[in-house]
mmCIF file of C-alpha atoms and ligand atoms in Angstrom:
data_model
loop_
_atom_site.group_PDB
_atom_site.id
_atom_site.type_symbol
_atom_site.label_atom_id
_atom_site.label_comp_id
_atom_site.label_asym_id
_atom_site.label_seq_id
_atom_site.Cartn_x
_atom_site.Cartn_y
_atom_site.Cartn_z
ATOM 1 C CA MET A 1 0.000 0.000 0.000
ATOM 2 C CA VAL A 2 2.010 2.920 -1.244
ATOM 3 C CA LEU A 3 0.838 6.291 0.008
ATOM 4 C CA CYS A 4 2.386 8.129 -2.923
ATOM 5 C CA ALA A 5 0.329 6.517 -5.650
ATOM 6 C CA LEU A 6 -2.898 6.597 -3.715
ATOM 7 C CA SER A 7 -2.745 10.148 -2.521
ATOM 8 C CA THR A 8 -2.966 11.350 -6.106
ATOM 9 C CA GLN A 9 -6.566 10.148 -5.895
ATOM 10 C CA LEU A 10 -7.244 12.616 -3.089
ATOM 11 C CA LEU A 11 -10.401 14.128 -4.397
ATOM 12 C CA ARG A 12 -11.913 10.937 -5.735
ATOM 13 C CA SER A 13 -13.939 8.296 -3.945
ATOM 14 C CA SER A 14 -11.831 5.226 -3.262
ATOM 15 C CA SER A 15 -11.553 1.868 -1.572
ATOM 16 C CA CYS A 16 -10.970 1.448 2.146
ATOM 17 C CA CYS A 17 -7.417 0.452 1.369
ATOM 18 C CA ALA A 18 -6.830 3.715 -0.421
ATOM 19 C CA LEU A 19 -8.435 5.621 2.427
ATOM 20 C CA MET A 20 -5.985 4.161 4.865
ATOM 21 C CA ALA A 21 -3.241 5.352 2.620
ATOM 22 C CA ARG A 22 -4.588 8.883 2.393
ATOM 23 C CA LEU A 23 -3.959 9.651 5.996
ATOM 24 C CA PRO A 24 -0.475 9.679 7.420
ATOM 25 C CA THR A 25 0.918 6.839 9.443
ATOM 26 C CA SER A 26 4.364 7.085 10.950
ATOM 27 C CA GLY A 27 7.065 5.330 9.026
ATOM 28 C CA ARG A 28 5.180 5.327 5.726
ATOM 29 C CA ARG A 29 6.836 6.687 2.622
ATOM 30 C CA ARG A 30 6.048 10.327 2.105
ATOM 31 C CA CYS A 31 3.512 11.209 -0.570
ATOM 32 C CA CYS A 32 2.983 13.790 -3.241
ATOM 33 C CA LEU A 33 -0.329 15.503 -3.775
ATOM 34 C CA TYR A 34 0.344 15.735 -7.504
ATOM 35 C CA SER A 35 1.944 13.322 -9.958
ATOM 36 C CA SER A 36 3.857 13.606 -13.225
ATOM 37 C CA THR A 37 0.556 13.564 -15.140
ATOM 38 C CA GLN A 38 -0.102 17.004 -13.661
ATOM 39 C CA GLY A 39 3.420 18.097 -14.610
ATOM 40 C CA PHE A 40 4.703 17.593 -11.082
ATOM 41 C CA ASN A 41 8.280 16.420 -10.832
ATOM 42 C CA GLN A 42 9.307 17.086 -7.263
ATOM 43 C CA GLU A 43 13.048 16.742 -7.808
ATOM 44 C CA GLU A 44 13.003 19.131 -10.782
ATOM 45 C CA ILE A 45 11.023 21.700 -8.765
ATOM 46 C CA ARG A 46 13.388 21.338 -5.816
ATOM 47 C CA GLN A 47 16.337 22.162 -8.046
ATOM 48 C CA LYS A 48 14.595 25.238 -9.450
ATOM 49 C CA LEU A 49 13.647 26.473 -5.994
ATOM 50 C CA ARG A 50 17.166 25.978 -4.634
ATOM 51 C CA ALA A 51 18.317 28.583 -7.172
ATOM 52 C CA PHE A 52 16.675 31.198 -4.887
ATOM 53 C CA PRO A 53 18.550 30.838 -1.600
ATOM 54 C CA GLY A 54 18.288 32.666 1.705
ATOM 55 C CA GLY A 55 17.020 31.951 5.193
ATOM 56 C CA SER A 56 16.071 28.524 6.522
ATOM 57 C CA VAL A 57 13.272 26.541 8.083
ATOM 58 C CA ASP A 58 14.513 25.024 11.336
ATOM 59 C CA LEU A 59 13.135 22.055 13.232
ATOM 60 C CA LEU A 60 13.658 21.352 16.919
ATOM 61 C CA LYS A 61 12.260 18.010 18.069
ATOM 62 C CA GLN A 62 11.959 17.865 21.853
ATOM 63 C CA ASP A 63 11.778 14.957 24.314
ATOM 64 C CA SER A 64 8.327 16.216 25.359
ATOM 65 C CA GLY A 65 7.005 15.067 21.955
ATOM 66 C CA VAL A 66 6.379 18.672 20.913
ATOM 67 C CA ALA A 67 8.501 20.069 18.065
ATOM 68 C CA VAL A 68 9.084 23.700 17.120
ATOM 69 C CA LEU A 69 9.290 24.634 13.420
ATOM 70 C CA THR A 70 10.767 28.097 12.828
ATOM 71 C CA VAL A 71 10.500 30.093 9.594
ATOM 72 C CA ASN A 72 13.793 31.932 9.725
ATOM 73 C CA ASN A 73 14.570 34.802 7.362
ATOM 74 C CA PRO A 74 14.374 37.911 9.565
ATOM 75 C CA ALA A 75 16.072 40.224 7.046
ATOM 76 C CA ARG A 76 12.981 39.735 4.837
ATOM 77 C CA MET A 77 10.359 39.489 7.571
ATOM 78 C CA ASN A 78 10.608 35.681 7.269
ATOM 79 C CA ALA A 79 9.548 35.642 3.618
ATOM 80 C CA PHE A 80 9.912 32.225 1.962
ATOM 81 C CA SER A 81 12.877 32.024 -0.386
ATOM 82 C CA GLY A 82 12.964 29.078 -2.812
ATOM 83 C CA SER A 83 15.431 27.138 -0.656
ATOM 84 C CA MET A 84 13.177 27.680 2.384
ATOM 85 C CA MET A 85 10.306 26.030 0.497
ATOM 86 C CA VAL A 86 12.561 23.015 -0.053
ATOM 87 C CA ASP A 87 13.603 23.154 3.623
ATOM 88 C CA LEU A 88 9.970 23.191 4.688
ATOM 89 C CA GLU A 89 9.148 20.110 2.618
ATOM 90 C CA GLU A 90 12.167 18.276 4.069
ATOM 91 C CA LYS A 91 11.160 19.172 7.641
ATOM 92 C CA VAL A 92 7.622 17.934 6.975
ATOM 93 C CA SER A 93 9.145 14.629 5.802
ATOM 94 C CA GLN A 94 11.131 14.404 9.029
ATOM 95 C CA LEU A 95 7.977 15.023 11.056
ATOM 96 C CA GLU A 96 6.071 12.372 9.073
ATOM 97 C CA ASN A 97 8.641 9.867 10.284
ATOM 98 C CA TRP A 98 8.744 11.081 13.913
ATOM 99 C CA THR A 99 7.193 8.163 15.762
ATOM 100 C CA GLU A 100 7.375 9.887 19.175
ATOM 101 C CA GLY A 101 5.720 13.141 18.072
ATOM 102 C CA LYS A 102 2.514 14.520 19.555
ATOM 103 C CA GLY A 103 2.526 18.267 18.942
ATOM 104 C CA LEU A 104 4.008 21.010 16.800
ATOM 105 C CA VAL A 105 4.425 24.776 17.209
ATOM 106 C CA VAL A 106 4.959 26.666 13.921
ATOM 107 C CA ARG A 107 6.435 30.133 14.374
ATOM 108 C CA GLY A 108 8.544 32.834 12.760
ATOM 109 C CA ALA A 109 11.929 34.087 13.931
ATOM 110 C CA ALA A 110 12.459 37.538 15.459
ATOM 111 C CA GLU A 111 8.921 38.096 16.704
ATOM 112 C CA THR A 112 7.166 38.094 13.357
ATOM 113 C CA PHE A 113 5.473 35.176 11.628
ATOM 114 C CA CYS A 114 6.010 35.259 7.854
ATOM 115 C CA SER A 115 5.526 37.813 5.062
ATOM 116 C CA GLY A 116 4.695 35.205 2.395
ATOM 117 C CA SER A 117 6.801 34.307 -0.566
ATOM 118 C CA ASP A 118 10.018 36.199 -1.157
ATOM 119 C CA LEU A 119 9.028 38.855 -3.670
ATOM 120 C CA ASN A 120 12.505 38.784 -5.225
ATOM 121 C CA ALA A 121 12.074 35.086 -6.008
ATOM 122 C CA VAL A 122 8.487 35.682 -7.178
ATOM 123 C CA ARG A 123 9.673 38.296 -9.666
ATOM 124 C CA ALA A 124 12.312 35.901 -10.971
ATOM 125 C CA ILE A 125 9.940 32.938 -11.387
ATOM 126 C CA SER A 126 6.943 34.792 -12.705
ATOM 127 C CA SER A 127 6.451 32.528 -15.747
ATOM 128 C CA PRO A 128 3.074 30.759 -15.471
ATOM 129 C CA GLN A 129 4.666 27.294 -15.695
ATOM 130 C CA ASP A 130 7.145 27.935 -12.912
ATOM 131 C CA GLY A 131 4.481 29.641 -10.812
ATOM 132 C CA MET A 132 2.291 26.547 -11.119
ATOM 133 C CA LYS A 133 5.176 24.287 -10.135
ATOM 134 C CA MET A 134 5.896 26.360 -7.039
ATOM 135 C CA CYS A 135 2.187 26.352 -6.239
ATOM 136 C CA MET A 136 1.963 22.532 -6.479
ATOM 137 C CA PHE A 137 5.115 22.110 -4.397
ATOM 138 C CA MET A 138 3.803 24.337 -1.599
ATOM 139 C CA GLN A 139 0.306 22.823 -1.717
ATOM 140 C CA ASP A 140 1.880 19.417 -1.300
ATOM 141 C CA ALA A 141 4.122 20.500 1.600
ATOM 142 C CA LEU A 142 1.343 22.357 3.452
ATOM 143 C CA THR A 143 -1.251 19.622 2.921
ATOM 144 C CA ARG A 144 1.199 17.149 4.412
ATOM 145 C CA LEU A 145 1.919 19.564 7.269
ATOM 146 C CA LEU A 146 -1.770 19.697 8.172
ATOM 147 C CA ARG A 147 -2.080 15.909 7.834
ATOM 148 C CA LEU A 148 0.740 15.126 10.254
ATOM 149 C CA PRO A 149 -0.471 12.921 13.102
ATOM 150 C CA LEU A 150 0.497 15.758 15.467
ATOM 151 C CA VAL A 151 -1.645 18.491 16.990
ATOM 152 C CA SER A 152 -0.229 21.686 15.522
ATOM 153 C CA VAL A 153 -0.531 25.348 16.406
ATOM 154 C CA ALA A 154 0.641 28.430 14.507
ATOM 155 C CA LEU A 155 2.083 30.948 16.935
ATOM 156 C CA VAL A 156 1.423 34.272 15.191
ATOM 157 C CA GLU A 157 3.543 37.177 16.369
ATOM 158 C CA GLY A 158 3.867 40.303 14.238
ATOM 159 C CA ARG A 159 2.562 39.737 10.736
ATOM 160 C CA ALA A 160 1.363 36.732 8.773
ATOM 161 C CA LEU A 161 0.907 38.020 5.227
ATOM 162 C CA GLY A 162 0.053 36.346 1.924
ATOM 163 C CA GLY A 163 1.649 32.894 1.964
ATOM 164 C CA GLY A 164 2.348 33.477 5.666
ATOM 165 C CA ALA A 165 -1.402 33.725 6.279
ATOM 166 C CA GLU A 166 -1.813 30.541 4.218
ATOM 167 C CA LEU A 167 0.788 28.794 6.395
ATOM 168 C CA THR A 168 -1.268 29.531 9.521
ATOM 169 C CA THR A 169 -4.187 27.632 7.980
ATOM 170 C CA ALA A 170 -2.010 24.522 7.580
ATOM 171 C CA CYS A 171 -2.011 24.159 11.384
ATOM 172 C CA ASP A 172 -4.824 22.745 13.512
ATOM 173 C CA PHE A 173 -4.944 25.877 15.689
ATOM 174 C CA ARG A 174 -3.822 29.524 15.575
ATOM 175 C CA LEU A 175 -2.668 31.496 18.590
ATOM 176 C CA MET A 176 -2.317 35.236 18.032
ATOM 177 C CA ALA A 177 -0.025 37.417 20.128
ATOM 178 C CA THR A 178 -1.192 40.878 21.126
ATOM 179 C CA GLY A 179 -0.619 43.276 18.197
ATOM 180 C CA SER A 180 -0.342 40.517 15.604
ATOM 181 C CA VAL A 181 -2.108 40.526 12.241
ATOM 182 C CA ILE A 182 -3.094 37.795 9.784
ATOM 183 C CA GLN A 183 -3.837 39.217 6.352
ATOM 184 C CA PHE A 184 -4.511 37.475 3.063
ATOM 185 C CA VAL A 185 -3.002 40.294 0.989
ATOM 186 C CA HIS A 186 -3.190 38.303 -2.249
ATOM 187 C CA LYS A 187 -5.856 40.523 -3.794
ATOM 188 C CA HIS A 188 -3.570 43.522 -3.440
ATOM 189 C CA MET A 189 -0.898 41.542 -5.281
ATOM 190 C CA GLY A 190 -3.304 40.658 -8.124
ATOM 191 C CA LEU A 191 -3.413 37.074 -6.849
ATOM 192 C CA VAL A 192 -5.492 34.555 -4.973
ATOM 193 C CA PRO A 193 -4.047 32.054 -2.500
ATOM 194 C CA GLY A 194 -2.307 29.186 -4.279
ATOM 195 C CA TRP A 195 -0.754 27.255 -1.398
ATOM 196 C CA GLY A 196 -4.124 25.724 -0.440
ATOM 197 C CA GLY A 197 -4.923 28.624 1.875
ATOM 198 C CA ALA A 198 -8.334 29.436 0.388
ATOM 199 C CA ALA A 199 -9.627 25.865 0.619
ATOM 200 C CA ARG A 200 -8.397 25.544 4.211
ATOM 201 C CA LEU A 201 -9.717 28.984 5.180
ATOM 202 C CA VAL A 202 -13.226 28.007 4.051
ATOM 203 C CA HIS A 203 -13.027 24.937 6.321
ATOM 204 C CA ILE A 204 -11.890 27.068 9.249
ATOM 205 C CA VAL A 205 -14.139 30.148 9.074
ATOM 206 C CA GLY A 206 -16.873 29.149 6.562
ATOM 207 C CA SER A 207 -17.339 30.427 3.037
ATOM 208 C CA GLN A 208 -18.970 33.763 4.016
ATOM 209 C CA ASN A 209 -16.134 34.795 6.287
ATOM 210 C CA ALA A 210 -13.524 33.444 3.851
ATOM 211 C CA LEU A 211 -14.993 35.585 1.092
ATOM 212 C CA LYS A 212 -14.839 38.629 3.345
ATOM 213 C CA LEU A 213 -11.253 37.974 4.444
ATOM 214 C CA LEU A 214 -9.961 37.228 0.925
ATOM 215 C CA GLY A 215 -12.173 39.629 -1.009
ATOM 216 C CA GLY A 216 -11.431 42.521 1.337
ATOM 217 C CA ALA A 217 -7.804 41.548 2.127
ATOM 218 C CA VAL A 218 -8.927 42.238 5.694
ATOM 219 C CA LYS A 219 -6.379 42.835 8.463
ATOM 220 C CA VAL A 220 -7.321 40.260 11.090
ATOM 221 C CA ASP A 221 -6.190 41.313 14.565
ATOM 222 C CA PRO A 222 -6.597 38.984 17.572
ATOM 223 C CA GLU A 223 -10.047 40.308 18.445
ATOM 224 C CA ARG A 224 -11.347 39.831 14.932
ATOM 225 C CA GLY A 225 -9.527 36.505 14.707
ATOM 226 C CA LEU A 226 -11.434 35.190 17.720
ATOM 227 C CA ASP A 227 -14.654 36.652 16.370
ATOM 228 C CA VAL A 228 -14.490 34.895 12.971
ATOM 229 C CA GLY A 229 -12.950 31.702 14.364
ATOM 230 C CA LEU A 230 -9.556 32.116 12.702
ATOM 231 C CA ALA A 231 -7.815 32.473 16.077
ATOM 232 C CA ASP A 232 -8.190 29.873 18.826
ATOM 233 C CA GLY A 233 -6.541 31.946 21.525
ATOM 234 C CA VAL A 234 -4.693 35.172 22.251
ATOM 235 C CA LEU A 235 -1.324 35.442 23.976
ATOM 236 C CA GLU A 236 -1.004 38.467 26.212
ATOM 237 C CA ALA A 237 2.282 40.388 26.165
ATOM 238 C CA ASP A 238 4.076 39.793 29.469
ATOM 239 C CA GLU A 239 7.485 41.429 28.943
ATOM 240 C CA ASP A 240 7.431 43.394 32.189
ATOM 241 C CA THR A 241 7.179 40.413 34.516
ATOM 242 C CA PRO A 242 10.639 39.055 35.417
ATOM 243 C CA GLY A 243 10.881 35.367 34.522
ATOM 244 C CA ALA A 244 7.743 35.526 32.363
ATOM 245 C CA SER A 245 7.503 32.713 29.860
ATOM 246 C CA THR A 246 8.364 33.327 26.215
ATOM 247 C CA PRO A 247 5.672 33.189 23.504
ATOM 248 C CA VAL A 248 6.949 29.745 22.440
ATOM 249 C CA GLN A 249 6.660 28.474 26.026
ATOM 250 C CA GLN A 250 3.185 29.972 26.247
ATOM 251 C CA ALA A 251 2.198 28.235 23.012
ATOM 252 C CA GLU A 252 3.572 24.920 24.309
ATOM 253 C CA ASP A 253 1.636 25.401 27.572
ATOM 254 C CA TRP A 254 -1.531 26.151 25.605
ATOM 255 C CA LEU A 255 -0.993 23.053 23.438
ATOM 256 C CA ARG A 256 -0.339 20.772 26.413
ATOM 257 C CA ARG A 257 -4.042 20.153 27.104
ATOM 258 C CA TYR A 258 -4.183 18.430 23.702
ATOM 259 C CA THR A 259 -0.804 16.692 23.710
ATOM 260 C CA GLU A 260 -0.808 15.322 27.249
ATOM 261 C CA GLY A 261 -1.115 11.531 27.161
ATOM 262 C CA PRO A 262 0.335 8.520 25.356
ATOM 263 C CA VAL A 263 1.664 9.050 21.821
ATOM 264 C CA PRO A 264 -0.587 6.432 20.131
ATOM 265 C CA VAL A 265 -3.722 7.982 21.658
ATOM 266 C CA ILE A 266 -2.843 11.575 20.703
ATOM 267 C CA GLN A 267 -1.933 10.496 17.164
ATOM 268 C CA ALA A 268 -5.173 8.489 16.929
ATOM 269 C CA VAL A 269 -7.222 11.547 17.990
ATOM 270 C CA LYS A 270 -5.631 13.589 15.214
ATOM 271 C CA LYS A 271 -6.228 10.834 12.642
ATOM 272 C CA VAL A 272 -9.955 10.458 13.362
ATOM 273 C CA VAL A 273 -10.457 14.231 13.249
ATOM 274 C CA LEU A 274 -8.524 14.415 9.991
ATOM 275 C CA ALA A 275 -10.693 11.644 8.533
ATOM 276 C CA GLY A 276 -13.838 13.533 9.532
ATOM 277 C CA ARG A 277 -12.421 16.735 8.095
ATOM 278 C CA GLU A 278 -11.318 15.354 4.736
ATOM 279 C CA LEU A 279 -13.411 12.311 3.870
ATOM 280 C CA PRO A 280 -17.049 11.693 2.982
ATOM 281 C CA LEU A 281 -18.983 10.301 5.964
ATOM 282 C CA LEU A 282 -18.932 6.600 5.075
ATOM 283 C CA GLU A 283 -15.230 6.700 4.356
ATOM 284 C CA ALA A 284 -14.568 8.666 7.540
ATOM 285 C CA LEU A 285 -16.488 6.070 9.556
ATOM 286 C CA ARG A 286 -14.422 3.263 8.092
ATOM 287 C CA MET A 287 -11.254 5.141 8.854
ATOM 288 C CA GLU A 288 -12.445 5.776 12.406
ATOM 289 C CA LYS A 289 -13.001 2.035 12.803
ATOM 290 C CA GLU A 290 -9.467 1.313 11.602
ATOM 291 C CA VAL A 291 -7.957 3.834 13.991
ATOM 292 C CA PHE A 292 -10.195 2.640 16.841
ATOM 293 C CA GLY A 293 -8.765 -0.839 16.246
ATOM 294 C CA THR A 294 -5.278 0.452 16.939
ATOM 295 C CA VAL A 295 -6.130 1.804 20.423
ATOM 296 C CA TRP A 296 -8.761 -0.713 21.609
ATOM 297 C CA GLY A 297 -7.063 -3.123 24.030
ATOM 298 C CA ALA A 298 -3.751 -1.319 23.626
ATOM 299 C CA PRO A 299 -1.637 -0.524 26.728
ATOM 300 C CA ALA A 300 -3.191 2.906 27.454
ATOM 301 C CA ASN A 301 -6.683 1.467 27.186
ATOM 302 C CA LEU A 302 -5.882 -1.544 29.411
ATOM 303 C CA GLN A 303 -4.198 0.679 31.979
ATOM 304 C CA ALA A 304 -7.209 3.005 32.128
ATOM 305 C CA LEU A 305 -9.560 0.050 32.571
ATOM 306 C CA ALA A 306 -7.409 -1.417 35.352
ATOM 307 C CA SER A 307 -7.316 1.880 37.253
ATOM 308 C CA LYS A 308 -11.153 2.153 37.380
ATOM 309 C CA SER A 309 -10.855 5.817 36.550
ATOM 310 C CA LYS A 310 -13.735 8.212 37.274
ATOM 311 C CA HIS A 311 -14.280 11.197 35.002
ATOM 312 C CA LYS A 312 -15.544 13.779 37.485
HETATM 313 C C1 LIG B 401 1.916 33.398 -1.853
HETATM 314 C C2 LIG B 401 1.710 34.842 -2.242
HETATM 315 C C3 LIG B 401 2.547 35.792 -1.431
HETATM 316 O O1 LIG B 401 2.932 35.471 -0.356
HETATM 317 S S1 LIG B 401 2.898 37.267 -2.156
HETATM 318 C C4 LIG B 401 3.837 38.115 -0.910
HETATM 319 C C5 LIG B 401 2.934 38.789 0.061
HETATM 320 N N1 LIG B 401 3.694 39.547 0.984
HETATM 321 C C6 LIG B 401 3.952 40.857 0.827
HETATM 322 O O2 LIG B 401 3.572 41.480 -0.145
HETATM 323 C C7 LIG B 401 4.751 41.514 1.934
HETATM 324 C C8 LIG B 401 5.410 42.777 1.453
HETATM 325 N N2 LIG B 401 6.090 43.423 2.577
HETATM 326 C C9 LIG B 401 5.474 44.306 3.355
HETATM 327 O O3 LIG B 401 4.294 44.618 3.213
HETATM 328 C C10 LIG B 401 6.311 44.931 4.427
HETATM 329 O O4 LIG B 401 7.665 44.686 4.155
HETATM 330 C C11 LIG B 401 5.980 44.390 5.852
HETATM 331 C C12 LIG B 401 6.055 42.863 5.907
HETATM 332 C C13 LIG B 401 4.574 44.878 6.226
HETATM 333 C C14 LIG B 401 7.001 44.943 6.864
HETATM 334 O O5 LIG B 401 7.028 46.319 6.768
HETATM 335 P P1 LIG B 401 8.149 47.130 7.589
HETATM 336 O O6 LIG B 401 8.045 46.737 9.024
HETATM 337 O O7 LIG B 401 8.001 48.553 7.242
HETATM 338 O O8 LIG B 401 9.535 46.576 7.092
HETATM 339 P P2 LIG B 401 10.166 46.682 5.623
HETATM 340 O O9 LIG B 401 9.131 46.864 4.583
HETATM 341 O O10 LIG B 401 11.252 47.669 5.668
HETATM 342 O O11 LIG B 401 10.732 45.172 5.471
HETATM 343 C C15 LIG B 401 11.998 44.802 5.999
HETATM 344 C C16 LIG B 401 12.744 44.144 4.884
HETATM 345 O O12 LIG B 401 12.053 42.924 4.585
HETATM 346 C C17 LIG B 401 11.812 42.878 3.179
HETATM 347 N N3 LIG B 401 10.583 42.103 2.924
HETATM 348 C C18 LIG B 401 9.443 42.143 3.595
HETATM 349 N N4 LIG B 401 8.578 41.286 3.072
HETATM 350 C C19 LIG B 401 9.193 40.719 2.013
HETATM 351 C C20 LIG B 401 8.808 39.732 1.056
HETATM 352 N N5 LIG B 401 7.604 39.139 1.066
HETATM 353 N N6 LIG B 401 9.714 39.368 0.128
HETATM 354 C C21 LIG B 401 10.946 39.918 0.109
HETATM 355 N N7 LIG B 401 11.361 40.831 0.991
HETATM 356 C C22 LIG B 401 10.492 41.233 1.922
HETATM 357 C C23 LIG B 401 11.687 44.334 2.769
HETATM 358 O O13 LIG B 401 11.894 44.478 1.397
HETATM 359 C C24 LIG B 401 12.753 44.955 3.605
HETATM 360 O O14 LIG B 401 13.996 44.684 2.990
HETATM 361 P P3 LIG B 401 15.140 45.842 2.876
HETATM 362 O O15 LIG B 401 15.474 46.159 4.315
HETATM 363 O O16 LIG B 401 14.503 46.996 2.167
HETATM 364 O O17 LIG B 401 16.248 45.192 2.128
#
């Protein structure tokens, strides 16, 4: 059962076997959203993107089971250079194979999130063919980011613009720091989202709100974010208190309520939610059964039964 071949069928109805392959399981080969029939040759695109260097995407995997992914290009407000797109895809691959993972914080360096794609690279690859290739590459990387069997949160400090706003939608949750802004500025650039951000935004805030946010290129501050359902929480600035926790620590604390517990159970929770989010009902139910089978009678379940726990 090879995930790669089957995931090209993403939008089609398929057998139970294919459904299993659609959702990520640790240790499986990584997949591509597109195939060569759609003109997608991942290695060729990687080489093209590497021609636009600068910055990095850094991954810190911690013993707690929570990793921190940092978009790191402060000189350009953490804009994505071509090599950073390749970095991102490689880090997603590493996370797909992280058997001990439970959670992920996605953030930007130097107190700002990400200002989208590097406009210098965009100018240089403005041919429609190359634009489409970059679009497919980023859709693939961000779809796989959202499908990781980890509970993920985007920690938004400063600005998340354009592709940066799209990146926030590839996480399960969004936490906005005081003073931060998420803005789909694409319209002002004569564009629409192309990294999957529009499709994900509709899932998160509904089509009415998505139309308002994209059509008006609205600046979403934390208050508005909570109001439309784009933000799941707000981090208060706490610089004046000595020993106050950093925004990353605050995000990890916030995430803990969802990542506390045994790895197989946390990963199973994410998988059943993902199935419900992405699959038609009958297929989602089958997937839920498969995942249920992996936790029923497993050590965490047996331990809970033996301890006669009460849920007061
Ligand atoms: C997928 C589609 C896309 O993502 S299209 C890209 C959408 N993003 C944008 O259009 C962002 C354009 N940038 C801005 O609006 C401003 O730079 C923002 C981010 C608001 C910051 O403003 P401000 O605080 O005044 O700083 P600044 O403009 O001096 O920027 C500092 C340096 O960073 C650079 N920078 C910023 N964003 C980008 C970007 N997306 N690509 C390339 N470089 C970027 C600026 O050019 C500036 O560089 P320099 O110091 O002048 O060399």
